[in-house]
Amino acid sequence: MDNPIDITVTEEDTTLPPQQYEYLDHTADVQIHAWGTSLAEAMEQSAVAMFAYMTEIQTVDSTDTHDIEVEGHDLQSLFYQFLDEFLFGFSAEPFFIARKVKILEFDREANKIKARGYGETFSLDKHPQGTEVKAITFSNMQIHEKVGRTDVYVIIDI
Amino acid sequence: MDNPIDITVTEEDTTLPPQQYEYLDHTADVQIHAWGTSLAEAMEQSAVAMFAYMTEIQTVDSTDTHDIEVEGHDLQSLFYQFLDEFLFGFSAEPFFIARKVKILEFDREANKIKARGYGETFSLDKHPQGTEVKAITFSNMQIHEKVGRTDVYVIIDI
């Protein structure tokens, strides 16, 4: 190929040794950036962003609802719990994937959220398999609240 | 779904807001563990392991050769250069993917290696697209030499 002299590939050359390798510790993550006019809106968007990583989100119909209720000890842990609870509702019964998320009650004093997902039960017949979301992380989590515009950043393990 | 009372999903409920999210900073890596009776054999195996991540390696025929020559300032950088040179020969001309790698000369004093890959030009018609290997890293690189058995570990960015 790029050899100055012609190399004849002999049968011995191409005899394959046994496989003596393996792959370990596959890790991957992706950072979600979501925004809105309020923290609630930015968080709603981040939950949909998580679900949109799992499938082609436009294949999900909002025919059903799934409600969650979470509590944190501060804003960051509340954000974590909020996403984690929706992830849990996807990974186990009712295997719910949301096309839209609405925060119904947001108690900033008590760090509590009640939220509703609009969507349906995940089905491989209907929803193309995207990437598995393994976990929500606290890694470099950011919440930037300004008047009229809030940005949130969260890294999820995939 | 799991709601105690029946919730009617109205048209307003399912009206979708604009997308206010994006995905940033997707990172992923995998650790390759390879071994052999000698360091040369373990390194040969690690190069094949890298190529085997890029496609279904059994689709690669050893009809051609691609030679490399690399030098390091120590054993770890030599190992890095060795893999990086094969990666480079895949990413650019001659777009060579090896089914088998043979170290022809291994100068431990000067930290130099001459090696030959047996394989062919990568072609999507013939070789299923695997995962893109973006870079070799020094992260947690390990070379464990014992009499009769050497293990190497290298993390590659994908």
PDB file of C-alpha atoms in Angstrom:
ATOM      1  CA  MET A   1       0.000   0.000   0.000  1.00  0.00           C
ATOM      2  CA  ASP A   2       2.390   2.700   1.154  1.00  0.00           C
ATOM      3  CA  ASN A   3       5.407   0.423   1.234  1.00  0.00           C
ATOM      4  CA  PRO A   4       8.393   1.339  -0.888  1.00  0.00           C
ATOM      5  CA  ILE A   5       8.961  -2.280  -1.834  1.00  0.00           C
ATOM      6  CA  ASP A   6       6.357  -4.842  -2.703  1.00  0.00           C
ATOM      7  CA  ILE A   7       5.350  -6.867   0.320  1.00  0.00           C
ATOM      8  CA  THR A   8       3.847 -10.249  -0.320  1.00  0.00           C
ATOM      9  CA  VAL A   9       1.278 -11.108   2.275  1.00  0.00           C
ATOM     10  CA  THR A  10       1.842 -14.762   3.095  1.00  0.00           C
ATOM     11  CA  GLU A  11      -0.578 -17.164   4.671  1.00  0.00           C
ATOM     12  CA  GLU A  12       1.425 -17.057   7.865  1.00  0.00           C
ATOM     13  CA  ASP A  13       1.113 -13.275   7.935  1.00  0.00           C
ATOM     14  CA  THR A  14      -2.641 -13.470   7.937  1.00  0.00           C
ATOM     15  CA  THR A  15      -2.974 -16.263  10.463  1.00  0.00           C
ATOM     16  CA  LEU A  16      -4.941 -14.683  13.250  1.00  0.00           C
ATOM     17  CA  PRO A  17      -3.889 -14.931  16.873  1.00  0.00           C
ATOM     18  CA  PRO A  18      -6.612 -15.564  19.459  1.00  0.00           C
ATOM     19  CA  GLN A  19      -8.448 -12.479  20.699  1.00  0.00           C
ATOM     20  CA  GLN A  20      -6.611 -11.190  23.744  1.00  0.00           C
ATOM     21  CA  TYR A  21      -8.463  -7.990  24.422  1.00  0.00           C
ATOM     22  CA  GLU A  22     -11.648  -6.757  26.015  1.00  0.00           C
ATOM     23  CA  TYR A  23     -13.471  -3.473  26.469  1.00  0.00           C
ATOM     24  CA  LEU A  24     -13.932  -2.122  29.973  1.00  0.00           C
ATOM     25  CA  ASP A  25     -15.555   0.847  31.632  1.00  0.00           C
ATOM     26  CA  HIS A  26     -17.543   2.347  28.844  1.00  0.00           C
ATOM     27  CA  THR A  27     -18.653   5.749  30.029  1.00  0.00           C
ATOM     28  CA  ALA A  28     -20.552   8.470  28.281  1.00  0.00           C
ATOM     29  CA  ASP A  29     -22.493  11.539  29.189  1.00  0.00           C
ATOM     30  CA  VAL A  30     -24.225  14.470  27.601  1.00  0.00           C
ATOM     31  CA  GLN A  31     -24.983  17.884  28.995  1.00  0.00           C
ATOM     32  CA  ILE A  32     -28.512  19.206  28.633  1.00  0.00           C
ATOM     33  CA  HIS A  33     -28.998  22.945  28.474  1.00  0.00           C
ATOM     34  CA  ALA A  34     -32.591  24.110  28.782  1.00  0.00           C
ATOM     35  CA  TRP A  35     -34.113  27.527  29.265  1.00  0.00           C
ATOM     36  CA  GLY A  36     -37.370  29.374  29.783  1.00  0.00           C
ATOM     37  CA  THR A  37     -38.906  32.558  31.080  1.00  0.00           C
ATOM     38  CA  SER A  38     -39.027  30.977  34.545  1.00  0.00           C
ATOM     39  CA  LEU A  39     -37.210  28.240  36.430  1.00  0.00           C
ATOM     40  CA  ALA A  40     -40.323  26.081  36.154  1.00  0.00           C
ATOM     41  CA  GLU A  41     -40.338  26.433  32.378  1.00  0.00           C
ATOM     42  CA  ALA A  42     -36.614  25.671  32.100  1.00  0.00           C
ATOM     43  CA  MET A  43     -37.072  22.556  34.236  1.00  0.00           C
ATOM     44  CA  GLU A  44     -40.064  21.408  32.197  1.00  0.00           C
ATOM     45  CA  GLN A  45     -37.946  21.771  29.075  1.00  0.00           C
ATOM     46  CA  SER A  46     -35.047  19.824  30.599  1.00  0.00           C
ATOM     47  CA  ALA A  47     -37.335  16.866  31.346  1.00  0.00           C
ATOM     48  CA  VAL A  48     -38.564  16.808  27.753  1.00  0.00           C
ATOM     49  CA  ALA A  49     -34.937  17.091  26.587  1.00  0.00           C
ATOM     50  CA  MET A  50     -34.155  13.962  28.605  1.00  0.00           C
ATOM     51  CA  PHE A  51     -37.038  12.064  27.019  1.00  0.00           C
ATOM     52  CA  ALA A  52     -36.091  13.373  23.567  1.00  0.00           C
ATOM     53  CA  TYR A  53     -32.708  11.670  24.005  1.00  0.00           C
ATOM     54  CA  MET A  54     -34.439   8.325  24.489  1.00  0.00           C
ATOM     55  CA  THR A  55     -36.485   8.300  21.304  1.00  0.00           C
ATOM     56  CA  GLU A  56     -37.658  10.466  18.419  1.00  0.00           C
ATOM     57  CA  ILE A  57     -39.847  12.616  20.620  1.00  0.00           C
ATOM     58  CA  GLN A  58     -42.296  13.547  17.849  1.00  0.00           C
ATOM     59  CA  THR A  59     -43.458   9.899  17.823  1.00  0.00           C
ATOM     60  CA  VAL A  60     -44.816  10.330  21.373  1.00  0.00           C
ATOM     61  CA  ASP A  61     -48.488  11.240  21.666  1.00  0.00           C
ATOM     62  CA  SER A  62     -49.881  13.091  24.669  1.00  0.00           C
ATOM     63  CA  THR A  63     -52.767  10.727  25.243  1.00  0.00           C
ATOM     64  CA  ASP A  64     -52.072   9.976  28.877  1.00  0.00           C
ATOM     65  CA  THR A  65     -50.651  11.631  31.978  1.00  0.00           C
ATOM     66  CA  HIS A  66     -48.175  10.725  34.695  1.00  0.00           C
ATOM     67  CA  ASP A  67     -47.902  12.809  37.850  1.00  0.00           C
ATOM     68  CA  ILE A  68     -44.882  13.097  40.089  1.00  0.00           C
ATOM     69  CA  GLU A  69     -44.218  14.758  43.418  1.00  0.00           C
ATOM     70  CA  VAL A  70     -40.695  15.435  44.600  1.00  0.00           C
ATOM     71  CA  GLU A  71     -38.859  17.253  47.348  1.00  0.00           C
ATOM     72  CA  GLY A  72     -35.285  18.486  47.625  1.00  0.00           C
ATOM     73  CA  HIS A  73     -33.173  20.007  50.361  1.00  0.00           C
ATOM     74  CA  ASP A  74     -32.148  22.799  48.024  1.00  0.00           C
ATOM     75  CA  LEU A  75     -32.834  23.907  44.458  1.00  0.00           C
ATOM     76  CA  GLN A  76     -30.201  21.677  42.872  1.00  0.00           C
ATOM     77  CA  SER A  77     -31.321  18.526  44.656  1.00  0.00           C
ATOM     78  CA  LEU A  78     -34.913  19.415  43.797  1.00  0.00           C
ATOM     79  CA  PHE A  79     -33.945  19.669  40.117  1.00  0.00           C
ATOM     80  CA  TYR A  80     -32.162  16.334  40.403  1.00  0.00           C
ATOM     81  CA  GLN A  81     -35.159  14.654  42.078  1.00  0.00           C
ATOM     82  CA  PHE A  82     -37.524  16.115  39.507  1.00  0.00           C
ATOM     83  CA  LEU A  83     -35.607  14.574  36.578  1.00  0.00           C
ATOM     84  CA  ASP A  84     -34.827  11.379  38.473  1.00  0.00           C
ATOM     85  CA  GLU A  85     -38.487  10.788  39.264  1.00  0.00           C
ATOM     86  CA  PHE A  86     -39.448  11.138  35.611  1.00  0.00           C
ATOM     87  CA  LEU A  87     -36.561   8.832  34.680  1.00  0.00           C
ATOM     88  CA  PHE A  88     -37.780   6.314  37.248  1.00  0.00           C
ATOM     89  CA  GLY A  89     -41.311   6.448  35.804  1.00  0.00           C
ATOM     90  CA  PHE A  90     -39.798   5.594  32.437  1.00  0.00           C
ATOM     91  CA  SER A  91     -37.464   2.798  33.611  1.00  0.00           C
ATOM     92  CA  ALA A  92     -40.150   1.044  35.682  1.00  0.00           C
ATOM     93  CA  GLU A  93     -43.948   1.035  35.814  1.00  0.00           C
ATOM     94  CA  PRO A  94     -45.698   2.862  34.177  1.00  0.00           C
ATOM     95  CA  PHE A  95     -42.831   3.069  31.592  1.00  0.00           C
ATOM     96  CA  PHE A  96     -44.068   6.532  30.823  1.00  0.00           C
ATOM     97  CA  ILE A  97     -42.473   8.814  28.238  1.00  0.00           C
ATOM     98  CA  ALA A  98     -43.577  12.437  28.183  1.00  0.00           C
ATOM     99  CA  ARG A  99     -43.899  14.686  25.150  1.00  0.00           C
ATOM    100  CA  LYS A 100     -44.661  17.638  27.383  1.00  0.00           C
ATOM    101  CA  VAL A 101     -44.117  18.348  31.072  1.00  0.00           C
ATOM    102  CA  LYS A 102     -46.011  20.873  33.164  1.00  0.00           C
ATOM    103  CA  ILE A 103     -45.068  21.906  36.695  1.00  0.00           C
ATOM    104  CA  LEU A 104     -48.386  22.243  38.539  1.00  0.00           C
ATOM    105  CA  GLU A 105     -47.084  23.443  41.899  1.00  0.00           C
ATOM    106  CA  PHE A 106     -43.664  24.820  42.729  1.00  0.00           C
ATOM    107  CA  ASP A 107     -43.057  25.493  46.417  1.00  0.00           C
ATOM    108  CA  ARG A 108     -39.800  27.421  46.610  1.00  0.00           C
ATOM    109  CA  GLU A 109     -39.878  27.561  50.402  1.00  0.00           C
ATOM    110  CA  ALA A 110     -40.183  23.828  50.926  1.00  0.00           C
ATOM    111  CA  ASN A 111     -38.350  22.868  47.709  1.00  0.00           C
ATOM    112  CA  LYS A 112     -41.284  20.808  46.496  1.00  0.00           C
ATOM    113  CA  ILE A 113     -42.640  20.242  43.027  1.00  0.00           C
ATOM    114  CA  LYS A 114     -45.770  18.614  41.688  1.00  0.00           C
ATOM    115  CA  ALA A 115     -45.565  18.008  37.965  1.00  0.00           C
ATOM    116  CA  ARG A 116     -47.508  16.273  35.239  1.00  0.00           C
ATOM    117  CA  GLY A 117     -46.139  14.554  32.192  1.00  0.00           C
ATOM    118  CA  TYR A 118     -48.290  14.320  29.061  1.00  0.00           C
ATOM    119  CA  GLY A 119     -47.363  11.337  26.983  1.00  0.00           C
ATOM    120  CA  GLU A 120     -47.876   7.594  26.847  1.00  0.00           C
ATOM    121  CA  THR A 121     -46.432   4.195  27.696  1.00  0.00           C
ATOM    122  CA  PHE A 122     -43.126   3.630  25.908  1.00  0.00           C
ATOM    123  CA  SER A 123     -43.379   1.014  23.181  1.00  0.00           C
ATOM    124  CA  LEU A 124     -40.610  -0.099  20.843  1.00  0.00           C
ATOM    125  CA  ASP A 125     -43.262  -0.755  18.196  1.00  0.00           C
ATOM    126  CA  LYS A 126     -44.049   2.922  18.102  1.00  0.00           C
ATOM    127  CA  HIS A 127     -41.023   4.745  19.513  1.00  0.00           C
ATOM    128  CA  PRO A 128     -37.586   4.284  17.925  1.00  0.00           C
ATOM    129  CA  GLN A 129     -34.958   3.274  20.436  1.00  0.00           C
ATOM    130  CA  GLY A 130     -32.715   6.223  21.207  1.00  0.00           C
ATOM    131  CA  THR A 131     -29.973   6.280  23.795  1.00  0.00           C
ATOM    132  CA  GLU A 132     -30.476   4.783  27.222  1.00  0.00           C
ATOM    133  CA  VAL A 133     -30.306   7.381  29.974  1.00  0.00           C
ATOM    134  CA  LYS A 134     -28.620   5.632  32.887  1.00  0.00           C
ATOM    135  CA  ALA A 135     -28.630   8.362  35.507  1.00  0.00           C
ATOM    136  CA  ILE A 136     -29.004  12.019  36.310  1.00  0.00           C
ATOM    137  CA  THR A 137     -25.856  13.539  37.815  1.00  0.00           C
ATOM    138  CA  PHE A 138     -24.983  16.520  39.993  1.00  0.00           C
ATOM    139  CA  SER A 139     -21.830  17.027  37.955  1.00  0.00           C
ATOM    140  CA  ASN A 140     -21.475  20.708  37.007  1.00  0.00           C
ATOM    141  CA  MET A 141     -25.214  21.253  37.534  1.00  0.00           C
ATOM    142  CA  GLN A 142     -26.096  24.889  37.001  1.00  0.00           C
ATOM    143  CA  ILE A 143     -29.190  26.986  37.583  1.00  0.00           C
ATOM    144  CA  HIS A 144     -28.993  30.585  36.416  1.00  0.00           C
ATOM    145  CA  GLU A 145     -32.066  32.612  37.274  1.00  0.00           C
ATOM    146  CA  LYS A 146     -32.517  36.107  35.906  1.00  0.00           C
ATOM    147  CA  VAL A 147     -35.654  38.206  35.534  1.00  0.00           C
ATOM    148  CA  GLY A 148     -37.510  36.793  32.537  1.00  0.00           C
ATOM    149  CA  ARG A 149     -34.912  34.172  31.640  1.00  0.00           C
ATOM    150  CA  THR A 150     -33.653  31.081  33.421  1.00  0.00           C
ATOM    151  CA  ASP A 151     -31.018  28.642  32.121  1.00  0.00           C
ATOM    152  CA  VAL A 152     -30.370  25.218  33.592  1.00  0.00           C
ATOM    153  CA  TYR A 153     -27.566  22.756  32.833  1.00  0.00           C
ATOM    154  CA  VAL A 154     -27.509  19.121  33.838  1.00  0.00           C
ATOM    155  CA  ILE A 155     -25.273  16.233  32.787  1.00  0.00           C
ATOM    156  CA  ILE A 156     -26.873  12.837  32.303  1.00  0.00           C
ATOM    157  CA  ASP A 157     -25.038   9.521  32.099  1.00  0.00           C
ATOM    158  CA  ILE A 158     -25.874   7.599  28.948  1.00  0.00           C
TER     159      ILE A 158
ATOM    160  CA  MET B   1     -52.544   6.179  34.061  1.00  0.00           C
ATOM    161  CA  ASP B   2     -51.426   6.164  37.668  1.00  0.00           C
ATOM    162  CA  ASN B   3     -53.684   9.007  38.696  1.00  0.00           C
ATOM    163  CA  PRO B   4     -56.227   8.384  41.411  1.00  0.00           C
ATOM    164  CA  ILE B   5     -58.839  10.444  39.610  1.00  0.00           C
ATOM    165  CA  ASP B   6     -59.513  10.547  35.920  1.00  0.00           C
ATOM    166  CA  ILE B   7     -57.632  13.346  34.225  1.00  0.00           C
ATOM    167  CA  THR B   8     -58.984  14.541  30.929  1.00  0.00           C
ATOM    168  CA  VAL B   9     -56.210  15.628  28.624  1.00  0.00           C
ATOM    169  CA  THR B  10     -57.432  18.788  26.931  1.00  0.00           C
ATOM    170  CA  GLU B  11     -56.217  20.287  23.706  1.00  0.00           C
ATOM    171  CA  GLU B  12     -54.534  23.059  25.649  1.00  0.00           C
ATOM    172  CA  ASP B  13     -52.659  20.477  27.705  1.00  0.00           C
ATOM    173  CA  THR B  14     -51.111  18.982  24.615  1.00  0.00           C
ATOM    174  CA  THR B  15     -50.225  22.244  22.921  1.00  0.00           C
ATOM    175  CA  LEU B  16     -46.474  22.051  22.591  1.00  0.00           C
ATOM    176  CA  PRO B  17     -44.178  24.883  23.624  1.00  0.00           C
ATOM    177  CA  PRO B  18     -41.240  25.702  21.341  1.00  0.00           C
ATOM    178  CA  GLN B  19     -38.098  23.617  21.889  1.00  0.00           C
ATOM    179  CA  GLN B  20     -35.954  25.432  24.432  1.00  0.00           C
ATOM    180  CA  TYR B  21     -33.188  22.911  24.962  1.00  0.00           C
ATOM    181  CA  GLU B  22     -30.019  21.698  23.324  1.00  0.00           C
ATOM    182  CA  TYR B  23     -27.411  18.993  23.923  1.00  0.00           C
ATOM    183  CA  LEU B  24     -23.856  20.040  24.710  1.00  0.00           C
ATOM    184  CA  ASP B  25     -20.539  18.406  25.407  1.00  0.00           C
ATOM    185  CA  HIS B  26     -21.206  14.835  24.494  1.00  0.00           C
ATOM    186  CA  THR B  27     -18.280  12.839  25.795  1.00  0.00           C
ATOM    187  CA  ALA B  28     -17.609   9.133  25.812  1.00  0.00           C
ATOM    188  CA  ASP B  29     -14.697   6.820  26.257  1.00  0.00           C
ATOM    189  CA  VAL B  30     -13.926   3.156  26.543  1.00  0.00           C
ATOM    190  CA  GLN B  31     -11.014   1.410  28.185  1.00  0.00           C
ATOM    191  CA  ILE B  32      -9.210  -1.239  26.176  1.00  0.00           C
ATOM    192  CA  HIS B  33      -7.513  -4.029  28.077  1.00  0.00           C
ATOM    193  CA  ALA B  34      -5.192  -6.196  25.990  1.00  0.00           C
ATOM    194  CA  TRP B  35      -2.673  -8.823  26.929  1.00  0.00           C
ATOM    195  CA  GLY B  36      -0.055 -11.175  25.560  1.00  0.00           C
ATOM    196  CA  THR B  37       3.031 -13.175  26.419  1.00  0.00           C
ATOM    197  CA  SER B  38       5.133 -10.092  25.696  1.00  0.00           C
ATOM    198  CA  LEU B  39       4.641  -6.324  25.634  1.00  0.00           C
ATOM    199  CA  ALA B  40       4.833  -6.433  21.836  1.00  0.00           C
ATOM    200  CA  GLU B  41       2.014  -8.962  21.677  1.00  0.00           C
ATOM    201  CA  ALA B  42      -0.156  -6.983  24.099  1.00  0.00           C
ATOM    202  CA  MET B  43       0.373  -3.834  22.047  1.00  0.00           C
ATOM    203  CA  GLU B  44      -0.426  -5.640  18.794  1.00  0.00           C
ATOM    204  CA  GLN B  45      -3.663  -6.816  20.388  1.00  0.00           C
ATOM    205  CA  SER B  46      -4.555  -3.336  21.613  1.00  0.00           C
ATOM    206  CA  ALA B  47      -4.255  -1.933  18.082  1.00  0.00           C
ATOM    207  CA  VAL B  48      -6.586  -4.614  16.745  1.00  0.00           C
ATOM    208  CA  ALA B  49      -8.959  -3.903  19.649  1.00  0.00           C
ATOM    209  CA  MET B  50      -9.051  -0.267  18.545  1.00  0.00           C
ATOM    210  CA  PHE B  51      -9.873  -1.245  14.961  1.00  0.00           C
ATOM    211  CA  ALA B  52     -12.442  -3.787  16.176  1.00  0.00           C
ATOM    212  CA  TYR B  53     -14.299  -0.907  17.832  1.00  0.00           C
ATOM    213  CA  MET B  54     -14.625   0.854  14.481  1.00  0.00           C
ATOM    214  CA  THR B  55     -16.260  -1.971  12.553  1.00  0.00           C
ATOM    215  CA  GLU B  56     -17.086  -5.652  12.684  1.00  0.00           C
ATOM    216  CA  ILE B  57     -13.474  -6.717  12.476  1.00  0.00           C
ATOM    217  CA  GLN B  58     -14.199 -10.081  10.857  1.00  0.00           C
ATOM    218  CA  THR B  59     -15.304  -8.194   7.713  1.00  0.00           C
ATOM    219  CA  VAL B  60     -11.724  -6.946   7.244  1.00  0.00           C
ATOM    220  CA  ASP B  61      -9.496  -8.992   4.940  1.00  0.00           C
ATOM    221  CA  SER B  62      -5.733  -9.024   5.272  1.00  0.00           C
ATOM    222  CA  THR B  63      -5.049  -8.367   1.623  1.00  0.00           C
ATOM    223  CA  ASP B  64      -2.779  -5.377   2.062  1.00  0.00           C
ATOM    224  CA  THR B  65      -0.244  -3.951   4.482  1.00  0.00           C
ATOM    225  CA  HIS B  66       0.450  -0.622   6.129  1.00  0.00           C
ATOM    226  CA  ASP B  67       3.717   0.012   7.923  1.00  0.00           C
ATOM    227  CA  ILE B  68       4.309   2.518  10.685  1.00  0.00           C
ATOM    228  CA  GLU B  69       7.371   3.732  12.541  1.00  0.00           C
ATOM    229  CA  VAL B  70       7.063   5.552  15.837  1.00  0.00           C
ATOM    230  CA  GLU B  71       9.231   6.828  18.652  1.00  0.00           C
ATOM    231  CA  GLY B  72       8.418   7.766  22.228  1.00  0.00           C
ATOM    232  CA  HIS B  73      10.321   9.340  25.088  1.00  0.00           C
ATOM    233  CA  ASP B  74       9.257   6.546  27.384  1.00  0.00           C
ATOM    234  CA  LEU B  75       7.226   3.345  27.172  1.00  0.00           C
ATOM    235  CA  GLN B  76       3.856   5.024  27.731  1.00  0.00           C
ATOM    236  CA  SER B  77       4.373   7.681  25.094  1.00  0.00           C
ATOM    237  CA  LEU B  78       5.647   4.988  22.731  1.00  0.00           C
ATOM    238  CA  PHE B  79       2.445   3.018  23.313  1.00  0.00           C
ATOM    239  CA  TYR B  80       0.438   6.195  22.689  1.00  0.00           C
ATOM    240  CA  GLN B  81       2.337   6.986  19.469  1.00  0.00           C
ATOM    241  CA  PHE B  82       1.948   3.417  18.257  1.00  0.00           C
ATOM    242  CA  LEU B  83      -1.858   3.517  18.544  1.00  0.00           C
ATOM    243  CA  ASP B  84      -2.086   7.120  17.384  1.00  0.00           C
ATOM    244  CA  GLU B  85      -0.121   6.375  14.222  1.00  0.00           C
ATOM    245  CA  PHE B  86      -2.444   3.510  13.333  1.00  0.00           C
ATOM    246  CA  LEU B  87      -5.429   5.748  14.100  1.00  0.00           C
ATOM    247  CA  PHE B  88      -3.964   8.423  11.853  1.00  0.00           C
ATOM    248  CA  GLY B  89      -3.520   5.911   9.023  1.00  0.00           C
ATOM    249  CA  PHE B  90      -7.196   5.112   9.361  1.00  0.00           C
ATOM    250  CA  SER B  91      -8.502   8.700   9.596  1.00  0.00           C
ATOM    251  CA  ALA B  92      -6.444   9.922   6.622  1.00  0.00           C
ATOM    252  CA  GLU B  93      -4.707   8.334   3.642  1.00  0.00           C
ATOM    253  CA  PRO B  94      -4.450   5.359   3.217  1.00  0.00           C
ATOM    254  CA  PHE B  95      -7.659   4.924   5.346  1.00  0.00           C
ATOM    255  CA  PHE B  96      -6.221   1.616   6.422  1.00  0.00           C
ATOM    256  CA  ILE B  97      -7.961  -0.742   8.826  1.00  0.00           C
ATOM    257  CA  ALA B  98      -5.962  -3.672  10.165  1.00  0.00           C
ATOM    258  CA  ARG B  99      -7.238  -7.121  10.993  1.00  0.00           C
ATOM    259  CA  LYS B 100      -3.875  -8.068  12.426  1.00  0.00           C
ATOM    260  CA  VAL B 101      -0.885  -6.069  13.636  1.00  0.00           C
ATOM    261  CA  LYS B 102       2.686  -7.320  13.883  1.00  0.00           C
ATOM    262  CA  ILE B 103       5.512  -5.456  15.593  1.00  0.00           C
ATOM    263  CA  LEU B 104       8.547  -6.022  13.389  1.00  0.00           C
ATOM    264  CA  GLU B 105      11.152  -4.203  15.460  1.00  0.00           C
ATOM    265  CA  PHE B 106      10.940  -3.097  19.066  1.00  0.00           C
ATOM    266  CA  ASP B 107      13.884  -1.041  20.294  1.00  0.00           C
ATOM    267  CA  ARG B 108      13.465  -0.754  24.050  1.00  0.00           C
ATOM    268  CA  GLU B 109      16.546   1.424  24.440  1.00  0.00           C
ATOM    269  CA  ALA B 110      15.473   4.067  21.971  1.00  0.00           C
ATOM    270  CA  ASN B 111      11.728   3.558  22.501  1.00  0.00           C
ATOM    271  CA  LYS B 112      11.149   2.893  18.831  1.00  0.00           C
ATOM    272  CA  ILE B 113       8.750   0.562  17.088  1.00  0.00           C
ATOM    273  CA  LYS B 114       8.337  -0.561  13.516  1.00  0.00           C
ATOM    274  CA  ALA B 115       5.047  -2.311  12.955  1.00  0.00           C
ATOM    275  CA  ARG B 116       2.982  -3.666  10.108  1.00  0.00           C
ATOM    276  CA  GLY B 117      -0.764  -3.767   9.832  1.00  0.00           C
ATOM    277  CA  TYR B 118      -2.401  -6.463   7.712  1.00  0.00           C
ATOM    278  CA  GLY B 119      -5.760  -5.345   6.417  1.00  0.00           C
ATOM    279  CA  GLU B 120      -7.248  -3.163   3.718  1.00  0.00           C
ATOM    280  CA  THR B 121      -8.677   0.231   2.853  1.00  0.00           C
ATOM    281  CA  PHE B 122     -11.762   0.983   4.926  1.00  0.00           C
ATOM    282  CA  SER B 123     -14.933   0.960   2.860  1.00  0.00           C
ATOM    283  CA  LEU B 124     -18.477   1.508   4.132  1.00  0.00           C
ATOM    284  CA  ASP B 125     -19.712  -0.840   1.390  1.00  0.00           C
ATOM    285  CA  LYS B 126     -17.844  -3.674   3.024  1.00  0.00           C
ATOM    286  CA  HIS B 127     -17.239  -2.692   6.640  1.00  0.00           C
ATOM    287  CA  PRO B 128     -20.197  -1.827   8.906  1.00  0.00           C
ATOM    288  CA  GLN B 129     -19.797   1.515  10.601  1.00  0.00           C
ATOM    289  CA  GLY B 130     -18.872   1.014  14.231  1.00  0.00           C
ATOM    290  CA  THR B 131     -18.000   3.749  16.673  1.00  0.00           C
ATOM    291  CA  GLU B 132     -15.731   6.594  15.696  1.00  0.00           C
ATOM    292  CA  VAL B 133     -12.495   6.603  17.675  1.00  0.00           C
ATOM    293  CA  LYS B 134     -11.680  10.279  18.207  1.00  0.00           C
ATOM    294  CA  ALA B 135      -8.430  10.064  20.115  1.00  0.00           C
ATOM    295  CA  ILE B 136      -6.040   7.951  22.142  1.00  0.00           C
ATOM    296  CA  THR B 137      -5.567   9.247  25.684  1.00  0.00           C
ATOM    297  CA  PHE B 138      -2.920   8.979  28.405  1.00  0.00           C
ATOM    298  CA  SER B 139      -5.689   8.793  30.988  1.00  0.00           C
ATOM    299  CA  ASN B 140      -5.003   5.952  33.426  1.00  0.00           C
ATOM    300  CA  MET B 141      -2.719   4.264  30.882  1.00  0.00           C
ATOM    301  CA  GLN B 142      -1.181   1.138  32.372  1.00  0.00           C
ATOM    302  CA  ILE B 143       1.533  -1.259  31.262  1.00  0.00           C
ATOM    303  CA  HIS B 144       2.074  -4.263  33.517  1.00  0.00           C
ATOM    304  CA  GLU B 145       4.981  -6.443  32.411  1.00  0.00           C
ATOM    305  CA  LYS B 146       5.598  -9.777  34.064  1.00  0.00           C
ATOM    306  CA  VAL B 147       7.564 -12.789  32.849  1.00  0.00           C
ATOM    307  CA  GLY B 148       5.398 -14.477  30.243  1.00  0.00           C
ATOM    308  CA  ARG B 149       2.445 -12.138  30.595  1.00  0.00           C
ATOM    309  CA  THR B 150       1.947  -8.453  29.869  1.00  0.00           C
ATOM    310  CA  ASP B 151      -1.270  -6.467  30.323  1.00  0.00           C
ATOM    311  CA  VAL B 152      -1.881  -3.026  28.874  1.00  0.00           C
ATOM    312  CA  TYR B 153      -4.761  -0.620  29.496  1.00  0.00           C
ATOM    313  CA  VAL B 154      -5.575   2.423  27.415  1.00  0.00           C
ATOM    314  CA  ILE B 155      -8.618   4.676  27.308  1.00  0.00           C
ATOM    315  CA  ILE B 156      -9.776   5.924  23.925  1.00  0.00           C
ATOM    316  CA  ASP B 157     -12.175   8.805  23.322  1.00  0.00           C
ATOM    317  CA  ILE B 158     -15.112   7.791  21.187  1.00  0.00           C
TER     318      ILE B 158
END
